[in-house]
Tab-separated table of N, CA and C in Angstrom:
chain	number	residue	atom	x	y	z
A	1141	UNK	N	121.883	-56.831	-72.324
A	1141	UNK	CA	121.540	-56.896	-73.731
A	1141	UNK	C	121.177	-58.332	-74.060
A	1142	UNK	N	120.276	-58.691	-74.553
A	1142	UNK	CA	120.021	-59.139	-75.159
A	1142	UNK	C	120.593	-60.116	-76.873
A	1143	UNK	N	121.166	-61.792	-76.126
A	1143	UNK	CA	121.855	-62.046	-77.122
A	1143	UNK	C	121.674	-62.169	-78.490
A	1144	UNK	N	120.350	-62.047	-78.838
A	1144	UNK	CA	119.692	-62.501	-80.247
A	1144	UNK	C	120.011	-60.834	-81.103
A	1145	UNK	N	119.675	-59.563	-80.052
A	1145	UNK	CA	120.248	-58.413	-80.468
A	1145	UNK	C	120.873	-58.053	-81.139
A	1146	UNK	N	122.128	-58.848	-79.818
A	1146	UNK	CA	123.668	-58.373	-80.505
A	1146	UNK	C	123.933	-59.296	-81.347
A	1147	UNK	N	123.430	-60.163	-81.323
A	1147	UNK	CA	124.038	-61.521	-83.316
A	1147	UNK	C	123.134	-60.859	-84.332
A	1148	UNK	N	122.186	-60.426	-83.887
A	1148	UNK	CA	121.252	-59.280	-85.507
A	1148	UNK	C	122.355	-58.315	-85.836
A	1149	UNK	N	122.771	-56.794	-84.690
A	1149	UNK	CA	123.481	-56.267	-84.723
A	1149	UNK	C	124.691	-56.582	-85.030
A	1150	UNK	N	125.393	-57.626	-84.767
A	1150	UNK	CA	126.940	-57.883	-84.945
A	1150	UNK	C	126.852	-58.581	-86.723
A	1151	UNK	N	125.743	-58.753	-87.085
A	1151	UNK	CA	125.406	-59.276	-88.273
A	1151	UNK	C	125.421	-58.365	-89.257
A	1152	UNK	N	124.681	-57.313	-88.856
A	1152	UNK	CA	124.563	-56.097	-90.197
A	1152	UNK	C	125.761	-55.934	-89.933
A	1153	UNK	N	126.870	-55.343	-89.089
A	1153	UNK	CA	127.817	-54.501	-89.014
A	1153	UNK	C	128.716	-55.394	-90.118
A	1154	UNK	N	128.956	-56.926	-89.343
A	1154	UNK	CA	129.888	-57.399	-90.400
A	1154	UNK	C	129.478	-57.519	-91.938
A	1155	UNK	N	128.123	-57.304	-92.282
A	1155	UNK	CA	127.847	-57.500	-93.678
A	1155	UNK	C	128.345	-56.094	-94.483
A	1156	UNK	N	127.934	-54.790	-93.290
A	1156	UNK	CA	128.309	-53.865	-94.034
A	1156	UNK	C	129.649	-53.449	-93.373
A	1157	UNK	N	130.525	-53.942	-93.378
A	1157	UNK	CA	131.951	-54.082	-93.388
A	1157	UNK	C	132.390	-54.998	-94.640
A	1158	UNK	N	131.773	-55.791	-95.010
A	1158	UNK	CA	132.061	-56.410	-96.197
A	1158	UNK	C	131.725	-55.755	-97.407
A	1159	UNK	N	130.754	-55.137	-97.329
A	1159	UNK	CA	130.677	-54.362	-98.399
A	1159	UNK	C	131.213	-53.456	-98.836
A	1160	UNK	N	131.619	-52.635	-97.615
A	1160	UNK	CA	132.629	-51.706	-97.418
A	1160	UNK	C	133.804	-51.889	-98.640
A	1161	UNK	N	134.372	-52.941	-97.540
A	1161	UNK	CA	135.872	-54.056	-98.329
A	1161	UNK	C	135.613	-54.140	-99.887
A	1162	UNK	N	134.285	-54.638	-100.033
A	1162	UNK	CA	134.396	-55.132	-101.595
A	1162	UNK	C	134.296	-54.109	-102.658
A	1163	UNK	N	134.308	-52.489	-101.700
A	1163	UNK	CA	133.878	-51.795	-102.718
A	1163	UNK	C	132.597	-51.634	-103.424
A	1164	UNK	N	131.437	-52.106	-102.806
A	1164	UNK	CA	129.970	-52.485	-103.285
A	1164	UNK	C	129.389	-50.382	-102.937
A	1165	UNK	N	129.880	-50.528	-101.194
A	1165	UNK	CA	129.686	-49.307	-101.356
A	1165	UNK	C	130.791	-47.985	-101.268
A	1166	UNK	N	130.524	-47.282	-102.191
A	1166	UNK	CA	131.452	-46.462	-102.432
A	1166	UNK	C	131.151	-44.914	-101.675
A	1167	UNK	N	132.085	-43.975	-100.712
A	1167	UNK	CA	131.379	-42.877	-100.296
A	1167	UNK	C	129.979	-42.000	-101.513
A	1168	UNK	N	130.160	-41.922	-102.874
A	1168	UNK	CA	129.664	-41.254	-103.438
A	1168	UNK	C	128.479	-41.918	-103.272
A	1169	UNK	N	128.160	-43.139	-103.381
A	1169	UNK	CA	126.941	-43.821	-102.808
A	1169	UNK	C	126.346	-43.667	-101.778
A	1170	UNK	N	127.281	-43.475	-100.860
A	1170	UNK	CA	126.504	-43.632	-99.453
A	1170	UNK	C	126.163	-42.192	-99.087
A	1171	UNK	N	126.906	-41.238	-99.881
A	1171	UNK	CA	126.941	-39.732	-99.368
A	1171	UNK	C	126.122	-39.199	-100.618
A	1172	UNK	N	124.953	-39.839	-101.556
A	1172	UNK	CA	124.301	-39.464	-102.555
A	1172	UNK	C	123.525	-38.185	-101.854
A	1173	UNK	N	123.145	-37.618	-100.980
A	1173	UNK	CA	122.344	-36.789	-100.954
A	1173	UNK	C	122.831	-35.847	-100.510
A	1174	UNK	N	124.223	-35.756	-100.255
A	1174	UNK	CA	124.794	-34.878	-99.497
A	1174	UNK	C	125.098	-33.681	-100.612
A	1175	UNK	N	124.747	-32.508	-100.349
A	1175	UNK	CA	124.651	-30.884	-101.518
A	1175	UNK	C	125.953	-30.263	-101.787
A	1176	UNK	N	126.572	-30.827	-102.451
A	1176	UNK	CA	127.333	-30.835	-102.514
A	1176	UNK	C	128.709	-29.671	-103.373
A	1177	UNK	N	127.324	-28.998	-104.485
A	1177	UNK	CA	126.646	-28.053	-105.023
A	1177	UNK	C	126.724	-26.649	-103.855
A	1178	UNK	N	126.183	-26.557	-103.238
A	1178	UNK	CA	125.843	-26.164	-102.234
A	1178	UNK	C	126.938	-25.742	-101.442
A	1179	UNK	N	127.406	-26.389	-100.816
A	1179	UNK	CA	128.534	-26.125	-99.937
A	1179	UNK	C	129.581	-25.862	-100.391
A	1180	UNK	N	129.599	-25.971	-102.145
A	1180	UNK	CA	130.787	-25.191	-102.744
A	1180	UNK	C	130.617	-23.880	-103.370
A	1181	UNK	N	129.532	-23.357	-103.093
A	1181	UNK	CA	128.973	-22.454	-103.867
A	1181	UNK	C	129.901	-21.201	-103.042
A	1182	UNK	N	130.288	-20.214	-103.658
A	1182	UNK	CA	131.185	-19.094	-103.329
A	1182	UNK	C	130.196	-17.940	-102.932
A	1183	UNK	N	128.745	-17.931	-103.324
A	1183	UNK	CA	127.897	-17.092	-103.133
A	1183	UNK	C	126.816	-17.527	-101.979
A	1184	UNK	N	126.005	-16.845	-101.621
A	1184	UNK	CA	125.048	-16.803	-100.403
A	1184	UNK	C	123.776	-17.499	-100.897
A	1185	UNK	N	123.403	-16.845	-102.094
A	1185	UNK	CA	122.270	-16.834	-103.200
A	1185	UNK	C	122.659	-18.187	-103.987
A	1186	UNK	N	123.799	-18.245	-104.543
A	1186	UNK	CA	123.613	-19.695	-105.069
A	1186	UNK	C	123.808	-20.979	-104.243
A	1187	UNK	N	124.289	-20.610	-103.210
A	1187	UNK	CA	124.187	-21.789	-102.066
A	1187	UNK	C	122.652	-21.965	-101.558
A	1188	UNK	N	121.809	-21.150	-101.991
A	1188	UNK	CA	120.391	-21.271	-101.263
A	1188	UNK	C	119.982	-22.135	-102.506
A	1189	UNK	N	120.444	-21.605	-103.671
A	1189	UNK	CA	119.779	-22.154	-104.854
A	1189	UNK	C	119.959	-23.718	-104.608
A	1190	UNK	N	121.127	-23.688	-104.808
A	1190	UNK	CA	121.658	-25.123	-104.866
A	1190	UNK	C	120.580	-26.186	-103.659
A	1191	UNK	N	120.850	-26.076	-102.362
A	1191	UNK	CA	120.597	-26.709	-101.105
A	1191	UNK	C	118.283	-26.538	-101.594
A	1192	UNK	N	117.721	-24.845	-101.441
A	1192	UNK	CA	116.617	-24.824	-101.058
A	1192	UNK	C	115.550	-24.180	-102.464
A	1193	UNK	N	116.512	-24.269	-103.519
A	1193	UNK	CA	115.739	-24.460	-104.366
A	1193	UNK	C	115.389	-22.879	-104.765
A	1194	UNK	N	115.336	-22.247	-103.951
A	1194	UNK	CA	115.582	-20.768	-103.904
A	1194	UNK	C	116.476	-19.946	-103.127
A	1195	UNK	N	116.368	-18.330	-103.842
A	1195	UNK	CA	117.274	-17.710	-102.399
A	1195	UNK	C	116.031	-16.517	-102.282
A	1196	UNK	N	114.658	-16.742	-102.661
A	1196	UNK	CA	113.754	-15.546	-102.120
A	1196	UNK	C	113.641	-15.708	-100.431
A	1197	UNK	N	113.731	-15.118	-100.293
A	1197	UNK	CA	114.318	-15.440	-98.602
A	1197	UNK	C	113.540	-14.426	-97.736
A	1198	UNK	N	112.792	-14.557	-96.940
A	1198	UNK	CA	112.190	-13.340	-96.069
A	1198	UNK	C	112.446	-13.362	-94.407
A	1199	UNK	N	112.824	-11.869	-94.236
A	1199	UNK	CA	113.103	-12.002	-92.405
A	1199	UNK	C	111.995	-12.303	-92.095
A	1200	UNK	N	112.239	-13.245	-90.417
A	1200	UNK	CA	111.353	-13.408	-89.336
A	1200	UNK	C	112.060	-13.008	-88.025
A	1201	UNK	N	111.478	-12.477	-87.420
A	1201	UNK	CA	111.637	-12.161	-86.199
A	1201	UNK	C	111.150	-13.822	-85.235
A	1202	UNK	N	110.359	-14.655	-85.656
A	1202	UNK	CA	110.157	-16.183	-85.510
A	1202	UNK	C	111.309	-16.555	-85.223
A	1203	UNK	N	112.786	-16.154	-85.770
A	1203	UNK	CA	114.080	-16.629	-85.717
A	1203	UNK	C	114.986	-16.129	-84.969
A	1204	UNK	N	115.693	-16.692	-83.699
A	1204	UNK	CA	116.873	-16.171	-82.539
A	1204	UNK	C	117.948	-17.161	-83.511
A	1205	UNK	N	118.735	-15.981	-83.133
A	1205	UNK	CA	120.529	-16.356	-83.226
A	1205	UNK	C	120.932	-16.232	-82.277
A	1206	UNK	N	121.791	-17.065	-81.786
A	1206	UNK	CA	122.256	-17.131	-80.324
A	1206	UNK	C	123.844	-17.401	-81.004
A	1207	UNK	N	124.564	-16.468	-80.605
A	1207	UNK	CA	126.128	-16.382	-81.095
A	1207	UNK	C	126.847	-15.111	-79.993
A	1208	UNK	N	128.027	-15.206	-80.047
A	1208	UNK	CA	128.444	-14.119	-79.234
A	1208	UNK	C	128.618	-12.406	-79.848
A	1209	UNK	N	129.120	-11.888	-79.301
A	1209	UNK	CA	129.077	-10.568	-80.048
A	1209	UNK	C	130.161	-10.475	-80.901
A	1210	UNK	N	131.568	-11.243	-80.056
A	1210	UNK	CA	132.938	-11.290	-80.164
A	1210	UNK	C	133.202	-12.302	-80.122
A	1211	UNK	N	133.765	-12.652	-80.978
A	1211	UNK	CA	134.470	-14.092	-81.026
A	1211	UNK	C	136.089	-14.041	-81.168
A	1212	UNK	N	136.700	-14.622	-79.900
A	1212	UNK	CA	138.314	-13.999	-80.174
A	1212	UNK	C	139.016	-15.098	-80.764
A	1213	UNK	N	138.332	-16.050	-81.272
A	1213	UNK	CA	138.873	-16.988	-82.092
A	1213	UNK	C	138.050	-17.653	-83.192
A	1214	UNK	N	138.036	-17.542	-84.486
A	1214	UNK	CA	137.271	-17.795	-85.297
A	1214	UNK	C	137.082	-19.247	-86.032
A	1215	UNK	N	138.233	-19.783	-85.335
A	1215	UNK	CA	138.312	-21.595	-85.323
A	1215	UNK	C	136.718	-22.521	-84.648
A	1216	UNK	N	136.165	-21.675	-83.812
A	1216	UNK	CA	135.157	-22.256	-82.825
A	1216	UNK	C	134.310	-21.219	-82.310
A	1217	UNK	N	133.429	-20.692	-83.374
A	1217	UNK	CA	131.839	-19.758	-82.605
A	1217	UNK	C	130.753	-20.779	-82.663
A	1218	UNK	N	130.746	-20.877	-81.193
A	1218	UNK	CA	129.421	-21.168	-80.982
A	1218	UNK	C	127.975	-20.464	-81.387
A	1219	UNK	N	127.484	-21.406	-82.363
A	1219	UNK	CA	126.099	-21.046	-82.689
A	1219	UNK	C	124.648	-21.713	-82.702
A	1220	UNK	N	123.741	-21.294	-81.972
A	1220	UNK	CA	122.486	-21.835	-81.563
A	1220	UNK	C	121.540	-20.960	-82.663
A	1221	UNK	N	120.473	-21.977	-83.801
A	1221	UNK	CA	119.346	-21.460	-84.066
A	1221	UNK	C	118.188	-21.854	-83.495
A	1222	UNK	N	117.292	-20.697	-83.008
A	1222	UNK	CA	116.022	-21.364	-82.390
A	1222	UNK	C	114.801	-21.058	-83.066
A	1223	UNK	N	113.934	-21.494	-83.895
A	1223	UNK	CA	112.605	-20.557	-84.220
A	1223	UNK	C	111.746	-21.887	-83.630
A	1224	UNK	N	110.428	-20.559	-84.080
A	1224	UNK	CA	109.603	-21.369	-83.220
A	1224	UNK	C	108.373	-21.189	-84.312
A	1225	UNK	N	108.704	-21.181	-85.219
A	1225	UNK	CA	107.519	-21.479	-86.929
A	1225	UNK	C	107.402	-22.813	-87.086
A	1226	UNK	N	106.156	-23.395	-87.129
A	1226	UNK	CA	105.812	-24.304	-87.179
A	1226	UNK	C	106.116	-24.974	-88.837
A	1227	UNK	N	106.005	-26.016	-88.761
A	1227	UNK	CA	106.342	-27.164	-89.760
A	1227	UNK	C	107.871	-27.101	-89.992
A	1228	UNK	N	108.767	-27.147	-89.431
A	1228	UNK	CA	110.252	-26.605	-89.576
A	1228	UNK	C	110.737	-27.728	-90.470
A	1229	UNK	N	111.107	-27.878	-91.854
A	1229	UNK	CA	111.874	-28.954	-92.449
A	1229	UNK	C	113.257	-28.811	-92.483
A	1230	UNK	N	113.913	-27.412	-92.447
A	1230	UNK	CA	115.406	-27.799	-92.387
A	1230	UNK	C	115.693	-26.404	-91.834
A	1231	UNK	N	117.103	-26.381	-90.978
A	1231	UNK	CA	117.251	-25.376	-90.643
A	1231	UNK	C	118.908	-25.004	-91.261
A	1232	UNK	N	119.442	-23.955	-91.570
A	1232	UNK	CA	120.816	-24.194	-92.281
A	1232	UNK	C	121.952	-23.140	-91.690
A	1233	UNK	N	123.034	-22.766	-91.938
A	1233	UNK	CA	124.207	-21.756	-90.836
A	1233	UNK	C	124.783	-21.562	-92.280
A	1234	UNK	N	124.731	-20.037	-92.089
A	1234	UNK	CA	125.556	-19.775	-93.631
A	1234	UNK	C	126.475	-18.531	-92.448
A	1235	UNK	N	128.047	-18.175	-92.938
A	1235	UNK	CA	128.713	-17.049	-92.513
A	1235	UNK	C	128.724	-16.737	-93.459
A	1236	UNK	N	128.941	-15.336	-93.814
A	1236	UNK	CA	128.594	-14.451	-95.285
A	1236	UNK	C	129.415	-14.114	-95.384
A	1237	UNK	N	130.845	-14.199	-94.970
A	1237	UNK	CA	132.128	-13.711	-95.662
A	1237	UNK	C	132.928	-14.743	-95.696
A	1238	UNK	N	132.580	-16.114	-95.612
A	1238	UNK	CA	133.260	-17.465	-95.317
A	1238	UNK	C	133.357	-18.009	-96.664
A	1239	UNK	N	134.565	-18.310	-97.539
A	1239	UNK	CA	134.769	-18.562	-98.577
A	1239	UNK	C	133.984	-19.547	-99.830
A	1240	UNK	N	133.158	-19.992	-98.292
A	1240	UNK	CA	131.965	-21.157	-98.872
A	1240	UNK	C	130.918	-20.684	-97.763
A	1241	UNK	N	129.800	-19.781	-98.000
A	1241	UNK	CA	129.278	-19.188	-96.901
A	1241	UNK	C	128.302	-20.877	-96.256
A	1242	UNK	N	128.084	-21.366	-96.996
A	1242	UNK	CA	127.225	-22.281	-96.415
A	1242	UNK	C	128.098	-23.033	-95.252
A	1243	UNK	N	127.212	-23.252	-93.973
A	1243	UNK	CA	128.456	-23.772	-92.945
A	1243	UNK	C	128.141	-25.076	-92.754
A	1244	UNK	N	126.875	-25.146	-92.947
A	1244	UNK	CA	125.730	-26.309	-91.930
A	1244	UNK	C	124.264	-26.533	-92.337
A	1245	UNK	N	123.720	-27.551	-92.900
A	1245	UNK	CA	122.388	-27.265	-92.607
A	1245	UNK	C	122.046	-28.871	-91.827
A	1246	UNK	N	120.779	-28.614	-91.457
A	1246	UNK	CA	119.983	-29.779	-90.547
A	1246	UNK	C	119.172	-30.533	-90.841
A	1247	UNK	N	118.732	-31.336	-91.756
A	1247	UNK	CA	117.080	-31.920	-91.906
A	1247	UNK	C	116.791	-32.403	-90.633
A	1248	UNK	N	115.077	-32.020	-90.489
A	1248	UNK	CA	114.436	-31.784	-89.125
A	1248	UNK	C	113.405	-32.838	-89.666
A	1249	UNK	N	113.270	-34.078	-88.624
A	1249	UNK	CA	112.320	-34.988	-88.557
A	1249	UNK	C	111.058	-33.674	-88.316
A	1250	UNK	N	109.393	-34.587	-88.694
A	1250	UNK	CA	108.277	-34.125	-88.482
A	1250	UNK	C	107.710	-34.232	-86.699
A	1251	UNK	N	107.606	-33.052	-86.551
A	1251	UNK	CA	107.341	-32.700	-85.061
A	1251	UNK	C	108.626	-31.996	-84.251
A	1252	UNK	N	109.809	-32.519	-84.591
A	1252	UNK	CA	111.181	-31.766	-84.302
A	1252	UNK	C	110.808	-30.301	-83.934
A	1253	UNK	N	111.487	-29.883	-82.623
A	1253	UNK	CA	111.765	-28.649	-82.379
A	1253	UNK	C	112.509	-28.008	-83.100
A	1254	UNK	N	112.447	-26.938	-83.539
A	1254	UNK	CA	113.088	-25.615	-84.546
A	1254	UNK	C	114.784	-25.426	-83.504
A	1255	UNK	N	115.492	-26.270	-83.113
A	1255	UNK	CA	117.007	-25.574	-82.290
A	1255	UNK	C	118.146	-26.385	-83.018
A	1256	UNK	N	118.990	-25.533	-83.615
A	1256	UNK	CA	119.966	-26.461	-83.278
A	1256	UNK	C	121.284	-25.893	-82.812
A	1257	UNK	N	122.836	-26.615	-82.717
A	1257	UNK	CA	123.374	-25.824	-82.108
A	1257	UNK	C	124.055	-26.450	-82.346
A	1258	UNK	N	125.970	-25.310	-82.481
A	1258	UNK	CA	126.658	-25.875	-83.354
A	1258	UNK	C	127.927	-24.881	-83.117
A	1259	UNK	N	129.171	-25.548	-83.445
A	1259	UNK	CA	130.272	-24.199	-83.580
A	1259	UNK	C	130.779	-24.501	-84.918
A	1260	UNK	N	130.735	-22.741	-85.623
A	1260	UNK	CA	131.248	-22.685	-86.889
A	1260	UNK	C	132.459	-22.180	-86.883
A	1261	UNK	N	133.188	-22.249	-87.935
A	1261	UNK	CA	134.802	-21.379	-88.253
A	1261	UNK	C	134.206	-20.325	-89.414
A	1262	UNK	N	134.934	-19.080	-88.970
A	1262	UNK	CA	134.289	-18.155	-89.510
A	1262	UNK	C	135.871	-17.515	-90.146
A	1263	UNK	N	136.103	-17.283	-91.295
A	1263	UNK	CA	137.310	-16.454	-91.812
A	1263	UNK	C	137.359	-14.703	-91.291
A	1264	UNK	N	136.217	-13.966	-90.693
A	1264	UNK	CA	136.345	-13.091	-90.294
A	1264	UNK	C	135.191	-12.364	-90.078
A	1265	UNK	N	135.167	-10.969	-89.166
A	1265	UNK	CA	133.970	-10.404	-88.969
A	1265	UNK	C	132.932	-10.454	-89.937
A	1266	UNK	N	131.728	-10.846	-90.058
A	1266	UNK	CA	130.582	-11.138	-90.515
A	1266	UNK	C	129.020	-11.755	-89.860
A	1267	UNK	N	127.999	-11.052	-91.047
A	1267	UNK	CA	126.839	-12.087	-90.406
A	1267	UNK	C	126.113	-13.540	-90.080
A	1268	UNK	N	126.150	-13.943	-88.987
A	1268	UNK	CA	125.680	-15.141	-89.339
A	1268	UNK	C	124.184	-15.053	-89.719
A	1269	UNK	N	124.166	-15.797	-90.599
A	1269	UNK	CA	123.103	-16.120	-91.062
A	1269	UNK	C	122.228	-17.510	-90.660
A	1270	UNK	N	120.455	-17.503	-90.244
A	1270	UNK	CA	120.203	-18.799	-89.676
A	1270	UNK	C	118.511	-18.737	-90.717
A	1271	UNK	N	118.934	-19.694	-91.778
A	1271	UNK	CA	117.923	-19.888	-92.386
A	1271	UNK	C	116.768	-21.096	-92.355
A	1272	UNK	N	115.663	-21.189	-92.243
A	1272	UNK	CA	114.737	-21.990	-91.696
A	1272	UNK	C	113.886	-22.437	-93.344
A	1273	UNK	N	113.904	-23.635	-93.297
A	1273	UNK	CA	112.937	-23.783	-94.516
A	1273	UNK	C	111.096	-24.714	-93.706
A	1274	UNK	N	110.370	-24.035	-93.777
A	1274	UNK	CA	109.228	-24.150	-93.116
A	1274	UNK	C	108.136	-24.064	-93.931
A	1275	UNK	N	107.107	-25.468	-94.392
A	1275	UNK	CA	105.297	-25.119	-95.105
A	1275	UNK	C	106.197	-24.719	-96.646
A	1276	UNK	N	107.315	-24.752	-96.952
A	1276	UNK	CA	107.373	-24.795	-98.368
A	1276	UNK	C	108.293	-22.902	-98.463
A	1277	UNK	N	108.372	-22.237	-97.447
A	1277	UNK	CA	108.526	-21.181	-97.577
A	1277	UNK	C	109.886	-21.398	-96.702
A	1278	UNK	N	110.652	-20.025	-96.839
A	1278	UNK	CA	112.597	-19.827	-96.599
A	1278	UNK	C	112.127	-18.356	-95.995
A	1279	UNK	N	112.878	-18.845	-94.487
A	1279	UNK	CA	112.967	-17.390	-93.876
A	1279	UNK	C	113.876	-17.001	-93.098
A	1280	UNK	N	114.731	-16.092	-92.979
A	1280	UNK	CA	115.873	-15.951	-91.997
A	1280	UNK	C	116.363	-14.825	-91.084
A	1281	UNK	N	117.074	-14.928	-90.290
A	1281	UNK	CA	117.464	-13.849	-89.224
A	1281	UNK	C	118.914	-13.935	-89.432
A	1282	UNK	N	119.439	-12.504	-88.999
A	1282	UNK	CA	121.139	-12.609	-89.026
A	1282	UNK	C	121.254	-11.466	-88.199
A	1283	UNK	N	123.038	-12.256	-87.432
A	1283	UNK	CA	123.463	-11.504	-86.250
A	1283	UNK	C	124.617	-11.195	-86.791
A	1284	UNK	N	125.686	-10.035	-86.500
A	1284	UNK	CA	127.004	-10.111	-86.641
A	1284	UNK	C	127.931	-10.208	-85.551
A	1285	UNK	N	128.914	-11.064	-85.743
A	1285	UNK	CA	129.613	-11.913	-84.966
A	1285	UNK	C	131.276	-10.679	-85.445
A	1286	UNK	N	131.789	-10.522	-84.667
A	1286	UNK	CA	133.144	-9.625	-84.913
A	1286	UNK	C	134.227	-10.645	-84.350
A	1287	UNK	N	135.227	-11.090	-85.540
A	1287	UNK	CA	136.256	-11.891	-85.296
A	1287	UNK	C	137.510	-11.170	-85.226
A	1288	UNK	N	137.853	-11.431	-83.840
A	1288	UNK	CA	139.401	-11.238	-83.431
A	1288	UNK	C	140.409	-11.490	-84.625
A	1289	UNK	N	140.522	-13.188	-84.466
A	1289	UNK	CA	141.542	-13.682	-85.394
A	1289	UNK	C	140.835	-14.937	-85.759
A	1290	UNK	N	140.522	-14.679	-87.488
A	1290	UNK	CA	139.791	-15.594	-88.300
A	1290	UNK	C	140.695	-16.832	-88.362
A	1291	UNK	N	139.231	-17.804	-88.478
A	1291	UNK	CA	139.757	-19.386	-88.617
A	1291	UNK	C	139.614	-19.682	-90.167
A	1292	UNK	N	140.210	-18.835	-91.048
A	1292	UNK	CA	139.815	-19.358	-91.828
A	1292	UNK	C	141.188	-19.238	-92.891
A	1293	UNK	N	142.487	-19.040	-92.065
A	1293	UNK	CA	143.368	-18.952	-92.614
A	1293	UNK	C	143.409	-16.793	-92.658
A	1294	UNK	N	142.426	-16.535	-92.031
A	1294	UNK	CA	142.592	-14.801	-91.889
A	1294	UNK	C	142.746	-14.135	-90.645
């Protein structure tokens, strides 16, 4: 490495460690964009509202869910979304019986492949849901996942 690097680097860190300290930045600042709206929403439809502005929502077959059939522990399902619709801006993980169905979503740099992959806690048998926001339009696929023993306190 390169010493001029690490004194740039060791420079921001300590400045924003100071700022930290002084209280300049505060999480609500730094976490301004985070939906917050959204991820508290108790519904499916108003969590779309909140996060994508809508919940008109249309299937694609464009969209794989990759999840198991059975999940014997609902603390940790592994879940992979893959589409392959071009212009992909965000991709999101809602469980539909999860007390806050919204689980996850992704903003996708321009050119980004449509995958992502992830383990959710699911409170109990339900669909996952893998919604793609793509060209201005919301489209989604859903699998159902059957939970042994829910992580969600069920």
């Amino acid at each position: 490495m390169k010493r001029r690097i690490f004194l740039k680097g060791s420079m921001a860190v300590s400045a924003l460690g100071i700022a930290l300290g002084a209280g300049l930045l505060t999480p609500t600042a730094v976490l301004a964009a985070w939906p917050d709206k959204a991820f508290h929403a108790k519904k499916m439809s108003d969590a779309l509202n909140a996060l994508l502005g809508s919940d008109a929502v249309e299937e694609s077959s464009d969209i794989t869910i990759d999840v198991p059939e059975i999940a014997e522990n609902g603390n940790e399902v592994p879940v992979k979304v893959i589409s392959t619709i071009a212009d992909i801006e965000s991709i999101s993980i809602f469980a539909e019986k999860n007390p806050s169905p919204l689980v996850a979503t992704f903003n996708l740099a321009d050119n980004a492949q449509g995958f992502v992959s992830t383990r959710i806690r699911m409170g109990g048998t339900a669909n996952v849901v893998g919604v793609v926001k793509a060209g201005g339009k919301i489209y989604s696929a859903k699998k159902e996942v059957k939970v042994t023993v829910g992580g969600c306190g069920g």
